[in-house]
Coordinates of C-alpha atoms and ligand atoms in Angstrom, one line a residue:
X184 CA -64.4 47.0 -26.4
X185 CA -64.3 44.9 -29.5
X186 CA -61.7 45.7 -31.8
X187 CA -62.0 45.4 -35.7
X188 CA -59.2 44.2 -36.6
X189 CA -59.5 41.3 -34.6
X190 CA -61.9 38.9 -36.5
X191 CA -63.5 38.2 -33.3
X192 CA -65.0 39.6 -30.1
X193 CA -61.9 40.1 -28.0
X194 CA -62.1 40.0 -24.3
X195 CA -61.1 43.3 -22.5
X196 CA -59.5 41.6 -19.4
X197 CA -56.5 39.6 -18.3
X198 CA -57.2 36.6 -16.6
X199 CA -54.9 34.9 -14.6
X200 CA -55.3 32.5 -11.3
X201 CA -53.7 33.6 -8.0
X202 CA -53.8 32.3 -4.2
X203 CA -56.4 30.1 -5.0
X204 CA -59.0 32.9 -7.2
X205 CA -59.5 34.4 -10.7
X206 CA -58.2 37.6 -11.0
X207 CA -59.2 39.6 -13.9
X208 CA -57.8 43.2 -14.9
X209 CA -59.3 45.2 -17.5
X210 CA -56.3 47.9 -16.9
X211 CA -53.0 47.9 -16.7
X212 CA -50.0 49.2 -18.7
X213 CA -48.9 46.7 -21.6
X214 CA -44.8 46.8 -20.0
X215 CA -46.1 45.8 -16.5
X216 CA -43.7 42.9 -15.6
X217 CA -45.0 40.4 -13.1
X218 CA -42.2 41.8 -10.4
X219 CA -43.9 44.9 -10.2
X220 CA -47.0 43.8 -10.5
X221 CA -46.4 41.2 -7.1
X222 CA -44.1 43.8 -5.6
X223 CA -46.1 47.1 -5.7
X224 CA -49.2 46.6 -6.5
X225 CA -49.9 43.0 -4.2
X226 CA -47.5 44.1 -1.4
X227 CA -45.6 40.4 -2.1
X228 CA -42.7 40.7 -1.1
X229 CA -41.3 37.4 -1.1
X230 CA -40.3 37.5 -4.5
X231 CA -37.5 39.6 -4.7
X232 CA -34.9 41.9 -7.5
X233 CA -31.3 41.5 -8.2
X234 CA -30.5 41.8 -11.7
X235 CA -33.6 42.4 -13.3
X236 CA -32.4 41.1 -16.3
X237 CA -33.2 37.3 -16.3
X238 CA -29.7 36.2 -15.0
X239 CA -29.8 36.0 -11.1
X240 CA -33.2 34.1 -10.3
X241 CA -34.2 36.2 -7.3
X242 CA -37.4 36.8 -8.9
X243 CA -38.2 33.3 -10.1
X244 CA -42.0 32.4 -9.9
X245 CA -43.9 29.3 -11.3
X246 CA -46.7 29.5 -13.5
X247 CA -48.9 26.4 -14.0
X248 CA -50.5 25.8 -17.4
X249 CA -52.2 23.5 -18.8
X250 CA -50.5 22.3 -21.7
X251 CA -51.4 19.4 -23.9
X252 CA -54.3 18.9 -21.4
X253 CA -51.7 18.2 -18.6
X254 CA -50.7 20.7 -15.6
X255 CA -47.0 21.7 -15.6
X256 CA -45.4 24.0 -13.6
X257 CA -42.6 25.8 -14.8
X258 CA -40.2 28.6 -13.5
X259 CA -40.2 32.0 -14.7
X260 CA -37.8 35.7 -14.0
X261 CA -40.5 37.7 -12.7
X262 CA -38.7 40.6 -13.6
X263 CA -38.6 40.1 -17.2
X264 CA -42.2 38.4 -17.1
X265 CA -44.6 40.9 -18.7
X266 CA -48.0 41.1 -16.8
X267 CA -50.0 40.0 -20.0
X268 CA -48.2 36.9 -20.6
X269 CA -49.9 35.9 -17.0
X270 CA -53.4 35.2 -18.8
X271 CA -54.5 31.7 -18.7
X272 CA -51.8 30.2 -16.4
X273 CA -51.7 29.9 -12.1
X274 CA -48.9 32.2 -10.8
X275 CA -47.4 30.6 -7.6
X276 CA -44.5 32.6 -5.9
X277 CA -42.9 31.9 -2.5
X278 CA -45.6 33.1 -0.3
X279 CA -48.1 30.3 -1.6
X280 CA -45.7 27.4 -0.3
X281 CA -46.5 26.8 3.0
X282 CA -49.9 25.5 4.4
X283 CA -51.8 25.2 7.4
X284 CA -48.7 27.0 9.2
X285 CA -46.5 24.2 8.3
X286 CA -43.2 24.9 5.9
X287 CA -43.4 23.3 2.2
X288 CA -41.1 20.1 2.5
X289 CA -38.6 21.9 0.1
X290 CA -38.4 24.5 2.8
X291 CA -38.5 22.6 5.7
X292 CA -35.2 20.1 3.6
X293 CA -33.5 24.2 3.2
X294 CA -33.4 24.9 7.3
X295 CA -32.0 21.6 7.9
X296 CA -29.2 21.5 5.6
X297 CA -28.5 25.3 6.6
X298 CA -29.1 26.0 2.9
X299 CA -29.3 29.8 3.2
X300 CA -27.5 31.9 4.6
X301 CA -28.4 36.1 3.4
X302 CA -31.4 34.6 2.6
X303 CA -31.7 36.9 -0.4
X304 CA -31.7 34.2 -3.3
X305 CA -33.5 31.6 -1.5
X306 CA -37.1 32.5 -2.4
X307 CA -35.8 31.9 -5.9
X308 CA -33.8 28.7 -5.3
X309 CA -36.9 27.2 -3.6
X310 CA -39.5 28.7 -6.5
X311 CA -36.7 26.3 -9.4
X312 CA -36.5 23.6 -7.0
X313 CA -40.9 23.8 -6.4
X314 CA -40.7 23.6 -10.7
X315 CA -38.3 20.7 -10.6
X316 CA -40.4 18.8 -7.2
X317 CA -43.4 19.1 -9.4
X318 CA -41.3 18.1 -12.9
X319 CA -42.2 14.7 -12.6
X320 CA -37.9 13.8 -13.4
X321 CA -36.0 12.4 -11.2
X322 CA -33.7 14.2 -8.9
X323 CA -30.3 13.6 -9.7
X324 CA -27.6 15.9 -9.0
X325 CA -26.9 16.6 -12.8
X326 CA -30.5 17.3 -13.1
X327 CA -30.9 19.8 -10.4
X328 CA -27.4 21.7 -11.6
X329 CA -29.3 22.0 -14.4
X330 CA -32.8 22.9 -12.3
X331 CA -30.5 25.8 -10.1
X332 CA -28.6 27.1 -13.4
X333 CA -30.5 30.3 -13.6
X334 CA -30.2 30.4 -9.9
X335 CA -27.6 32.8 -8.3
X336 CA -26.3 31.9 -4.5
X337 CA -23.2 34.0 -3.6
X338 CA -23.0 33.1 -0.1
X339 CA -24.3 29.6 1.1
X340 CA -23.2 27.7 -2.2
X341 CA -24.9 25.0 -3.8
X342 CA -23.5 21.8 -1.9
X343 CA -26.2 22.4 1.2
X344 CA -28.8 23.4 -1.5
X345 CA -28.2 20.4 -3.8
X346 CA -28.2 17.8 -0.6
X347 CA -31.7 20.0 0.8
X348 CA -33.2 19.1 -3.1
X349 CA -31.8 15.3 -3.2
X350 CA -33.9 14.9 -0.4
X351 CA -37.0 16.6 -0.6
X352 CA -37.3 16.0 -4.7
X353 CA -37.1 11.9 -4.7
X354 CA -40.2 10.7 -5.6
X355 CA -43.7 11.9 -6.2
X356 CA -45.1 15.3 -5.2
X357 CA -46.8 15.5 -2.2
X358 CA -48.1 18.7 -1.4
X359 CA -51.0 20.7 -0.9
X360 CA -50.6 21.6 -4.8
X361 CA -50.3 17.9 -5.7
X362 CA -52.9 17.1 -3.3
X363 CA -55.7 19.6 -5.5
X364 CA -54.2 19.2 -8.6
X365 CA -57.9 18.2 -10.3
X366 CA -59.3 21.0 -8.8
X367 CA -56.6 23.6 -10.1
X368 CA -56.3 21.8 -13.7
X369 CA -60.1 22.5 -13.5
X370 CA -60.1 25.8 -12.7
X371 CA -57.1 26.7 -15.5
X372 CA -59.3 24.6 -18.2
X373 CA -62.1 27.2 -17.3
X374 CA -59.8 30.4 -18.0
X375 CA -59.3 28.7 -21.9
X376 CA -62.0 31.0 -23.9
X377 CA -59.8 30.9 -26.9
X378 CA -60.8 34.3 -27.5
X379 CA -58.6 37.3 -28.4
X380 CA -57.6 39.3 -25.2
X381 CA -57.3 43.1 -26.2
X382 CA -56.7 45.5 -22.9
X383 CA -56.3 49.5 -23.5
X384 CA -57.4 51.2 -26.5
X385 CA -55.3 51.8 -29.8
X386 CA -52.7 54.2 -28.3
X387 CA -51.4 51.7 -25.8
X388 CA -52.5 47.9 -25.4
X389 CA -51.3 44.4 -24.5
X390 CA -52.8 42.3 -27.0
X391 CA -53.0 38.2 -27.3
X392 CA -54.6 37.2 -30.6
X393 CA -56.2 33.6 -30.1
X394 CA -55.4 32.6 -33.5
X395 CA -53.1 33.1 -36.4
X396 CA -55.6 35.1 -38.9
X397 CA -56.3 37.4 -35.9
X398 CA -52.3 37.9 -34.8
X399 CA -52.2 39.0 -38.7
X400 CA -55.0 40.9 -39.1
X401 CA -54.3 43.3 -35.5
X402 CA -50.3 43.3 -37.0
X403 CA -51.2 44.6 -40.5
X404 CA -52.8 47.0 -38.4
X405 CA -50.5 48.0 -36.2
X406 CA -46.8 47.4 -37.8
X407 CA -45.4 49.3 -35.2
X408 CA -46.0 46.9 -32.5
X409 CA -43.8 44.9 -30.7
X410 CA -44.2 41.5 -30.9
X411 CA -43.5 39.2 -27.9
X412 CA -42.7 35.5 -27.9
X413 CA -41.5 34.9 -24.1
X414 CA -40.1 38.3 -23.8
X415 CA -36.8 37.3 -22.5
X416 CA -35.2 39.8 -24.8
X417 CA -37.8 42.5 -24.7
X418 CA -38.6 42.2 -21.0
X419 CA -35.0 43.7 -21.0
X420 CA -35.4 46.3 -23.1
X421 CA -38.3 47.7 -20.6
X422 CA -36.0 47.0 -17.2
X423 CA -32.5 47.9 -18.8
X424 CA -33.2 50.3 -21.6
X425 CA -36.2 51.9 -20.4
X426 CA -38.2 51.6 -22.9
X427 CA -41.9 53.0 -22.8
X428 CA -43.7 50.2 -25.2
X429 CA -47.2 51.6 -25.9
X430 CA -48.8 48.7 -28.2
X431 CA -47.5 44.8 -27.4
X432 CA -48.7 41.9 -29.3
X433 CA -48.3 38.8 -27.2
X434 CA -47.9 35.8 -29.6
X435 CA -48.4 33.0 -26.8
X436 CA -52.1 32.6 -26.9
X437 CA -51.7 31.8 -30.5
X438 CA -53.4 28.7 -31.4
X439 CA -51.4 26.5 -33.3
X440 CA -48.3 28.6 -33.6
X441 CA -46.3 26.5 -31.1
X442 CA -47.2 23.9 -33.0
X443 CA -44.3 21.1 -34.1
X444 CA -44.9 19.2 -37.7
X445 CA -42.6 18.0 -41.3
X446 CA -41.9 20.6 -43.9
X447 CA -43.3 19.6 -47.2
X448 CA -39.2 18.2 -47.6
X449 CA -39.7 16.6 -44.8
X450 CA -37.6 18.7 -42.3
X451 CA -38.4 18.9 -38.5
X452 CA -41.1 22.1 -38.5
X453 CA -40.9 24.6 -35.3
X454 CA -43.8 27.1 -34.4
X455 CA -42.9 30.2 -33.8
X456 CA -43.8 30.2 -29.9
X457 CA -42.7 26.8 -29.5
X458 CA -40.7 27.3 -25.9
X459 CA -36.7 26.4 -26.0
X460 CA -37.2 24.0 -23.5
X461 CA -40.1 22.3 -25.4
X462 CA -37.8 22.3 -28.4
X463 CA -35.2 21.0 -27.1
X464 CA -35.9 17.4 -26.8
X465 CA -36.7 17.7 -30.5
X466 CA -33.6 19.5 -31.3
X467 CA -31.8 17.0 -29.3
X468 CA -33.2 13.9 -31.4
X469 CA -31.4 15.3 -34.3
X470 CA -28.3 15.7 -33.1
X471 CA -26.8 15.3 -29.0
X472 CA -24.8 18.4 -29.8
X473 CA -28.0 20.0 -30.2
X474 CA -29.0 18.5 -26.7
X475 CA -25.8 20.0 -25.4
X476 CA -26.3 23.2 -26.6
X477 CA -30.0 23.4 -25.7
X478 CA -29.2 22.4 -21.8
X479 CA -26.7 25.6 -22.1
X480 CA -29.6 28.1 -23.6
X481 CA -30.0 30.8 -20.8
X482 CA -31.2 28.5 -17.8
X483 CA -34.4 26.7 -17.2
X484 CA -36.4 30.4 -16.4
X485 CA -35.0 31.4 -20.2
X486 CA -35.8 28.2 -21.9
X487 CA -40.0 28.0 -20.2
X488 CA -40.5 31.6 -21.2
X489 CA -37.8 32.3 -24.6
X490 CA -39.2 30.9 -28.0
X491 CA -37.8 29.5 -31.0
X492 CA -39.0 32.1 -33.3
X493 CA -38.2 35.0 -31.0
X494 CA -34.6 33.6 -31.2
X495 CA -34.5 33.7 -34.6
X496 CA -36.5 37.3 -35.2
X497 CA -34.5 39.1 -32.9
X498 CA -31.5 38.7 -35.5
X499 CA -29.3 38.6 -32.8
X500 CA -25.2 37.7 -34.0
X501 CA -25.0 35.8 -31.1
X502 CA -28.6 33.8 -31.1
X503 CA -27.6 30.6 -30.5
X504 CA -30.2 28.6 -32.4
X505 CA -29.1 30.7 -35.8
X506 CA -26.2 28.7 -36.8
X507 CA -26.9 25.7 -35.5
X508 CA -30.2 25.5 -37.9
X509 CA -28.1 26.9 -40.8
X510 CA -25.6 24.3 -40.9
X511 CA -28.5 21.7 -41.0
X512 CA -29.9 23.9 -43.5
X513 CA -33.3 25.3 -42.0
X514 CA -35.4 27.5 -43.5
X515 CA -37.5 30.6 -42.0
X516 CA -41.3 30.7 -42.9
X517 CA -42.9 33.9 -41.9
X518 CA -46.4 35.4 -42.7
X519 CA -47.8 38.6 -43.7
X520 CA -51.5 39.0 -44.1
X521 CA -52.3 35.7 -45.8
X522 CA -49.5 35.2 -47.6
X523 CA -47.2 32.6 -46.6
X524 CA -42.7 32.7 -47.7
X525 CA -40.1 30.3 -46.5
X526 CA -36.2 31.4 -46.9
X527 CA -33.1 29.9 -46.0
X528 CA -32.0 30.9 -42.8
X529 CA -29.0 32.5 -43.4
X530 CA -30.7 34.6 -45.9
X531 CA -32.9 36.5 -42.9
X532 CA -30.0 38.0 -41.6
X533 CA -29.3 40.8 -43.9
X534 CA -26.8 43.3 -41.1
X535 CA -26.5 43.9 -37.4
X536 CA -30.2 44.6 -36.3
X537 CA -31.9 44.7 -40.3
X538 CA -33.8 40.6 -40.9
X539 CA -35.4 40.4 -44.6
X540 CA -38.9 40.8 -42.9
X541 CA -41.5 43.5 -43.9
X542 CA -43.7 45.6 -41.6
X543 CA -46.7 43.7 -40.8
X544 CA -44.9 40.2 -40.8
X545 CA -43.8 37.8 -38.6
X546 CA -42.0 34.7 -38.1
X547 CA -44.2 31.5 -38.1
X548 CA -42.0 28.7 -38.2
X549 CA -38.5 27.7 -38.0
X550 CA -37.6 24.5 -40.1
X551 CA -34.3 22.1 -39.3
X552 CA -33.7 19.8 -41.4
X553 CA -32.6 15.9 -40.2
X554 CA -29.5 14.4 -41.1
X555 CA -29.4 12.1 -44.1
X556 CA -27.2 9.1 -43.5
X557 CA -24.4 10.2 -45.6
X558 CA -24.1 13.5 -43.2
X559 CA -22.4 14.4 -40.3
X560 CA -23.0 17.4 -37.8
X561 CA -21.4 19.0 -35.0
X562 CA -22.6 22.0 -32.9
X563 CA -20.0 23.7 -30.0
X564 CA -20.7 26.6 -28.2
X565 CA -18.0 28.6 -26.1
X566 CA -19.0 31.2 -23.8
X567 CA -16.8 32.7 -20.8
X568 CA -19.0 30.6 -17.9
X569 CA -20.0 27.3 -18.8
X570 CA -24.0 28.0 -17.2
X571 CA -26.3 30.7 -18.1
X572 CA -24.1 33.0 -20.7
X573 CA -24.4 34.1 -24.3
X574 CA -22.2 32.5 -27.3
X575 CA -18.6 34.2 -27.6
X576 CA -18.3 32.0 -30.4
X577 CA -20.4 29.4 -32.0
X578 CA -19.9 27.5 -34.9
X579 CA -21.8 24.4 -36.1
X580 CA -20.6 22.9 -39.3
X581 CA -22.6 19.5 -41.3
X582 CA -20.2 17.5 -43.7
X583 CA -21.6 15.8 -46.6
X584 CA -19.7 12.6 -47.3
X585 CA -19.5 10.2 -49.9
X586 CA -17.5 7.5 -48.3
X587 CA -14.4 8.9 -46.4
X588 CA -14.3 12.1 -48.8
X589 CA -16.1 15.4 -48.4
X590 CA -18.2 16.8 -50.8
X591 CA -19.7 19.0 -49.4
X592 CA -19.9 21.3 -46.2
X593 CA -22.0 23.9 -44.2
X594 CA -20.3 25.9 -41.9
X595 CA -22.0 28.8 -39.9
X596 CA -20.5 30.8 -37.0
X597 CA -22.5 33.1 -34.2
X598 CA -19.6 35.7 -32.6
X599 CA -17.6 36.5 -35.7
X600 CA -19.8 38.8 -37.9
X601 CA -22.4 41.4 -37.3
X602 CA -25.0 38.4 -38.1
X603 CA -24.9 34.6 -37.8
X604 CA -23.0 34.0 -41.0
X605 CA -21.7 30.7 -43.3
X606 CA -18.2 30.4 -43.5
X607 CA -18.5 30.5 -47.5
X608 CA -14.9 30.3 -47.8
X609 CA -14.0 27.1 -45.4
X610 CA -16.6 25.9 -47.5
X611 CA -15.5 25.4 -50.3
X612 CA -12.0 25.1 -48.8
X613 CA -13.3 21.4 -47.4
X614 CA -14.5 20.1 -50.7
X615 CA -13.0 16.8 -51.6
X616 CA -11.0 16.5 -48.3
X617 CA -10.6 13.2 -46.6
X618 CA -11.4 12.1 -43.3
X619 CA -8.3 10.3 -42.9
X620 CA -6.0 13.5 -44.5
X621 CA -6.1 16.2 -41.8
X622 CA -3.3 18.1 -44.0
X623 CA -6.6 18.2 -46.7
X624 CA -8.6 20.4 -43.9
X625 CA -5.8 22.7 -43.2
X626 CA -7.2 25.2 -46.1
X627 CA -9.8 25.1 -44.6
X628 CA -8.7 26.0 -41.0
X629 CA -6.9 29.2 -42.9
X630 CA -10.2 30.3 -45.5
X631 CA -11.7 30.9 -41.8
X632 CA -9.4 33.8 -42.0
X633 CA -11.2 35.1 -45.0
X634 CA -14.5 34.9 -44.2
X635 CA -14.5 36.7 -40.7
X636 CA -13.6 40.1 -39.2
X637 CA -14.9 39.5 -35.9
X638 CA -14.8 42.5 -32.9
X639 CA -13.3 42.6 -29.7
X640 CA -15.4 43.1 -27.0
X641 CA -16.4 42.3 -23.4
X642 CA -16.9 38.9 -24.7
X643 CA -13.8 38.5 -26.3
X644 CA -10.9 39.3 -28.4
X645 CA -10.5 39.4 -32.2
X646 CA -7.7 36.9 -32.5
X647 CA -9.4 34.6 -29.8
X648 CA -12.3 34.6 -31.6
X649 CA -10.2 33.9 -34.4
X650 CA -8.3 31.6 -32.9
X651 CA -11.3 29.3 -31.6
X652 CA -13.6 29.3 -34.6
X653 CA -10.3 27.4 -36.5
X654 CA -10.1 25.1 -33.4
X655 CA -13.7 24.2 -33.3
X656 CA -13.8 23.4 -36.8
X657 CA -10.7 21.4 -36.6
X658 CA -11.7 20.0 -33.2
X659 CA -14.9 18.9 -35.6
X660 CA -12.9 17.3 -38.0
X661 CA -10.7 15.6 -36.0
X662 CA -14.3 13.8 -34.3
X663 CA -16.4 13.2 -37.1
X664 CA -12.7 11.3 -38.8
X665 CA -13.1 9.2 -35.6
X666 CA -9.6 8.9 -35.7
X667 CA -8.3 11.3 -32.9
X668 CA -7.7 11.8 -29.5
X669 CA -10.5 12.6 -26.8
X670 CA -12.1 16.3 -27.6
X671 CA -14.2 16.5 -24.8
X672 CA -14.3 16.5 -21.5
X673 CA -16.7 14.4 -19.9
X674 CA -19.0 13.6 -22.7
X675 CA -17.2 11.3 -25.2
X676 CA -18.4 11.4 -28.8
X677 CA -18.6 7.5 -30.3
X678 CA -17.4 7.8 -34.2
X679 CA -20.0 7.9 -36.1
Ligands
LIG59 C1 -30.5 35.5 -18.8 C2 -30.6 35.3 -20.3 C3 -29.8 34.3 -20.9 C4 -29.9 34.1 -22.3 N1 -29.1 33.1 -22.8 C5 -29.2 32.9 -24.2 C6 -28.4 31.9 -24.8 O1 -27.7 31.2 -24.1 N2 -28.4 31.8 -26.1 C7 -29.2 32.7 -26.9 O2 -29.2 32.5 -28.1 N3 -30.0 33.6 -26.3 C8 -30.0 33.8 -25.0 N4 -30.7 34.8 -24.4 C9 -31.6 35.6 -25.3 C10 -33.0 35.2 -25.4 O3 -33.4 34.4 -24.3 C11 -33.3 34.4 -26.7 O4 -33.0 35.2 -27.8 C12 -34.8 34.0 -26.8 O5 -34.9 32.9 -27.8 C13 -35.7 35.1 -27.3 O6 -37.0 34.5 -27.4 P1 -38.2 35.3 -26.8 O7 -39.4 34.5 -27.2 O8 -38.1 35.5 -25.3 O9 -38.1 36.7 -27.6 P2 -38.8 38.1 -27.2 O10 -38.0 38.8 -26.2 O11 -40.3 37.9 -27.0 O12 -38.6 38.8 -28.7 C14 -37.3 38.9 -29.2 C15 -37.4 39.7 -30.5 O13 -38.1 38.9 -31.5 C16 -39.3 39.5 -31.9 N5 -40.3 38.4 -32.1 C17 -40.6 37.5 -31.2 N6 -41.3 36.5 -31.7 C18 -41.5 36.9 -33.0 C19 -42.2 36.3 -34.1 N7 -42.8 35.2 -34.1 N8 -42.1 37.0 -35.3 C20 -41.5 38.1 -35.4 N9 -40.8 38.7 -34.4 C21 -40.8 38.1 -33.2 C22 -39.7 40.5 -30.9 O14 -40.5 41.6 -31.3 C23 -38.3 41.0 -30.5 O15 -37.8 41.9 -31.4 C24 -30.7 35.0 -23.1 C25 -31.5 35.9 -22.4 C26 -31.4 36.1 -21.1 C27 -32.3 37.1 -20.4
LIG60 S1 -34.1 39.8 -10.7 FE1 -32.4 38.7 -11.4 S2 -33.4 37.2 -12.7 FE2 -35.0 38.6 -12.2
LIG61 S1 -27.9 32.7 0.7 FE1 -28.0 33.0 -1.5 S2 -26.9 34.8 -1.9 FE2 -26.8 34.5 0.2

């Protein structure tokens, strides 16, 4: 079926490679997650549930795609992986490892360092560690904390499974994946039709526009949609809340809109579906807190599948990307129809769950501003577990200085308001302190007072949250003076 409001023929079929074939379906409901899918439908039973909510890595698959004309291979929850979102890539789950009766390497490392014990997890551990083997980066064992983040072991711990992955990750892949990797970069160049996929009929479908005049054109039509980046929130509404979605719009076919340019002001420019882990090197070249705080998104599952704009849409007052771009002063450009509006960020957020965005429209870009030479910037996020957990408090603040004096600031604070929010107060509080005065930033540290009523919750209390937003912004302070003790553990901050 062709569908009008998609400018041209779409393609009534998913297609997706698996063990070593195409698959195509041309049915199948629009909140199928991959987990199901494997589970009940291909009898794979390899891949297993825990959480099914992103956060235990018992489901993690890899999905091979071709992007930028080279084959990468990154992990993704299964659970919260909607079926669609399959179309164009290779799924590889735990079953596929092994060849010619002989265990993967990574495997074969697992048994000898008794690196599993229930056994439960392990699928998953080996599926991140397949994703790191085939990264290309070098295993170190910083690295593959970072690789196993979004990997839950209860039982065996991660000292056997780090010493299984120092050994079997050093050096170059060499597998029977690596071995046909022509052949399979081949074979996912030939699923590329860059033509709209539209599968089901206008009651319920799982849509993937190929472009961004057909995404508006099939939105306009259908307001009611839900949109999907990477689905790492709205997978959960399906497994958690239940919830029967009847039309999807999957934005990650998109041509274009994970594309990375300059603002007419020359800001750094974010598509909308640009992945959190493909951001964050670019986040990270603005500021290393921004590395930091990137490298404690979610895990590595969150960060290959969760987008930039779907961070931003979702309007959440604990997104972590939403006061760290308004402190830099980013901007929002979304598009409804053909008409095009860019607004400062902190504007979106009108209240808990309400964004200043119409029916019809969507986000198309995120922009974040670089520092100017005169500006500092700091970014700190401080959530219960260090690994894998969302933002109790954030708070990213840039100082504009002339000399050692202040005159100017922008503070902004996830945890402490029903949206991400500037500390207007503080604000204004810090202009024309000094650096070298820290009795000139103690209004500040008390205006905080005035422009938050945050909640207690299972995240934390009132008066801690309190209590830490006037820290960090001191603790801030006290760095970007250059003149205090050590703030951090670990990772010391040169004066800048
Ligand atoms: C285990 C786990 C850990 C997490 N950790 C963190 C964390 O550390 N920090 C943090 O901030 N978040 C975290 N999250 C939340 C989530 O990963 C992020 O908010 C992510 O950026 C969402 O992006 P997405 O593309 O997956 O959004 P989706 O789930 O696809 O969509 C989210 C919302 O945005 C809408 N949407 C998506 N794209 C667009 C668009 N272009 N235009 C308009 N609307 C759109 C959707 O309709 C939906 O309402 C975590 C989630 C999980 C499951
Ligand atoms: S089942 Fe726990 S992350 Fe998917
Ligand atoms: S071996 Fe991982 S939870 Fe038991």
């Amino acid at each position: 079926m062709s569908f009008e409001a998609m400018p041209t023929a779409a393609r009534n079929a998913l297609r997706f490679r698996f063990r070593g074939g195409d698959i195509a379906l041309s049915q199948f409901s629009p909140r199928a997650t991959v987990l199901d899918w494997l589970r009940e439908e291909m009898g794979a039973k390899g891949t297993k549930e825990g959480c099914a909510e992103g956060d235990c890595g018992a489901c993690t698959v890899v999905l091979a795609r071709l992007k930028g004309g080279r084959l990468t291979h990154e992990p993704f929850n299964a659970c919260i992986l909607l079926l669609g979102q399959l179309d164009g890539a290779e799924l590889i789950t735990i079953e596929d490892l092994s060849s010619d009766g002989e265990l993967h390497p990574l495997q074969e490392a697992m048994v000898e360092a008794h690196a599993s014990q229930c056994g439960f997890c392990t699928p998953g551990i080996v599926m991140s560690l397949f994703a790191g083997y085939h990264s290309g980066a070098p295993a170190t064992y910083a690295g593959l904390c970072d690789q196993l983040a979004g990997n839950l072991c209860r039982c065996t711990g991660y000292r056997p499974i780090i010493a299984a992955a120092l050994e079997s990750c050093a050096g170059d892949p060499a597998d029977h994946f690596a071995a046909t990797s022509e052949k399979r970069a081949a074979a996912l160049a030939s699923l590329d039709d860059r033509r709209d996929m539209f599968v089901g009929d206008e009651a319920a479908f799982f849509a993937a526009p190929a472009s961004v005049d057909s995404l508006a054109a099939l939105y306009a039509r259908f307001p009611d949609a839900t949109l999907v980046g990477g689905a790492t929130d709205v997978g959960l509404w399906i497994t958690k809340q239940l919830r029967d979605l009847k039309r999807v719009i999957w934005l990650g076919r998109v041509s274009g809109l994970d594309g990375v340019g300059e603002s007419a002001e020359g800001a750094l420019s974010l598509g909308a579906t640009l992945t959190l882990e493909d951001a964050a090197p670019l986040l990270g070249a603005i500021h290393p807190d921004l590395s930091e705080l990137m490298r404690r998104f979610g895990s590595k599952q969150v960060r290959a599948s969760g987008t930039v704009g779907g961070n931003i849409a979702n309007g959440s007052p604990i997104g972590d990307l939403a006061p760290a771009l308004i402190a830099l002063g980013g901007k929002v450009v979304l598009r409804k129809g053909d008409k095009t509006r860019a607004l400062p960020l902190e504007d979106f957020f009108i209240a808990y769950g309400k964004q200043d965005r119409g029916p019809g429209e969507f986000v198309l870009a995120v922009e974040a501003p670089r520092l100017a030479a005169h500006q500092r910037y700091r970014a700190f996020k401080v959530s219960k577990r260090f690994d894998e957990d969302i933002s109790a408090v954030m708070l990213a603040i840039r100082v504009d200085l002339d000399g050692r004096r202040i005159l100017g600031a922008r503070i902004a604070c996830g945890g402490m308001a029903a949206t991400p929010k500037r500390a207007a107060q503080a604000e204004k509080a810090l202009i024309g302190a000094s650096l070298d005065a820290p009795s000139s930033w103690r209004a500040a540290r008390e205006a905080i007072g005035e422009d938050f009523t945050p909640l207690t919750d299972m995240r934390a209390t009132a008066a801690y949250r309190m209590t830490v937003a006037a820290n960090l912004l001191e603790k801030a302070l006290i760095e970007i003076s250059g003149a205090g003790a050590p703030t951090r553990i670990g990772m010391l901050h040169a004066a800048e």
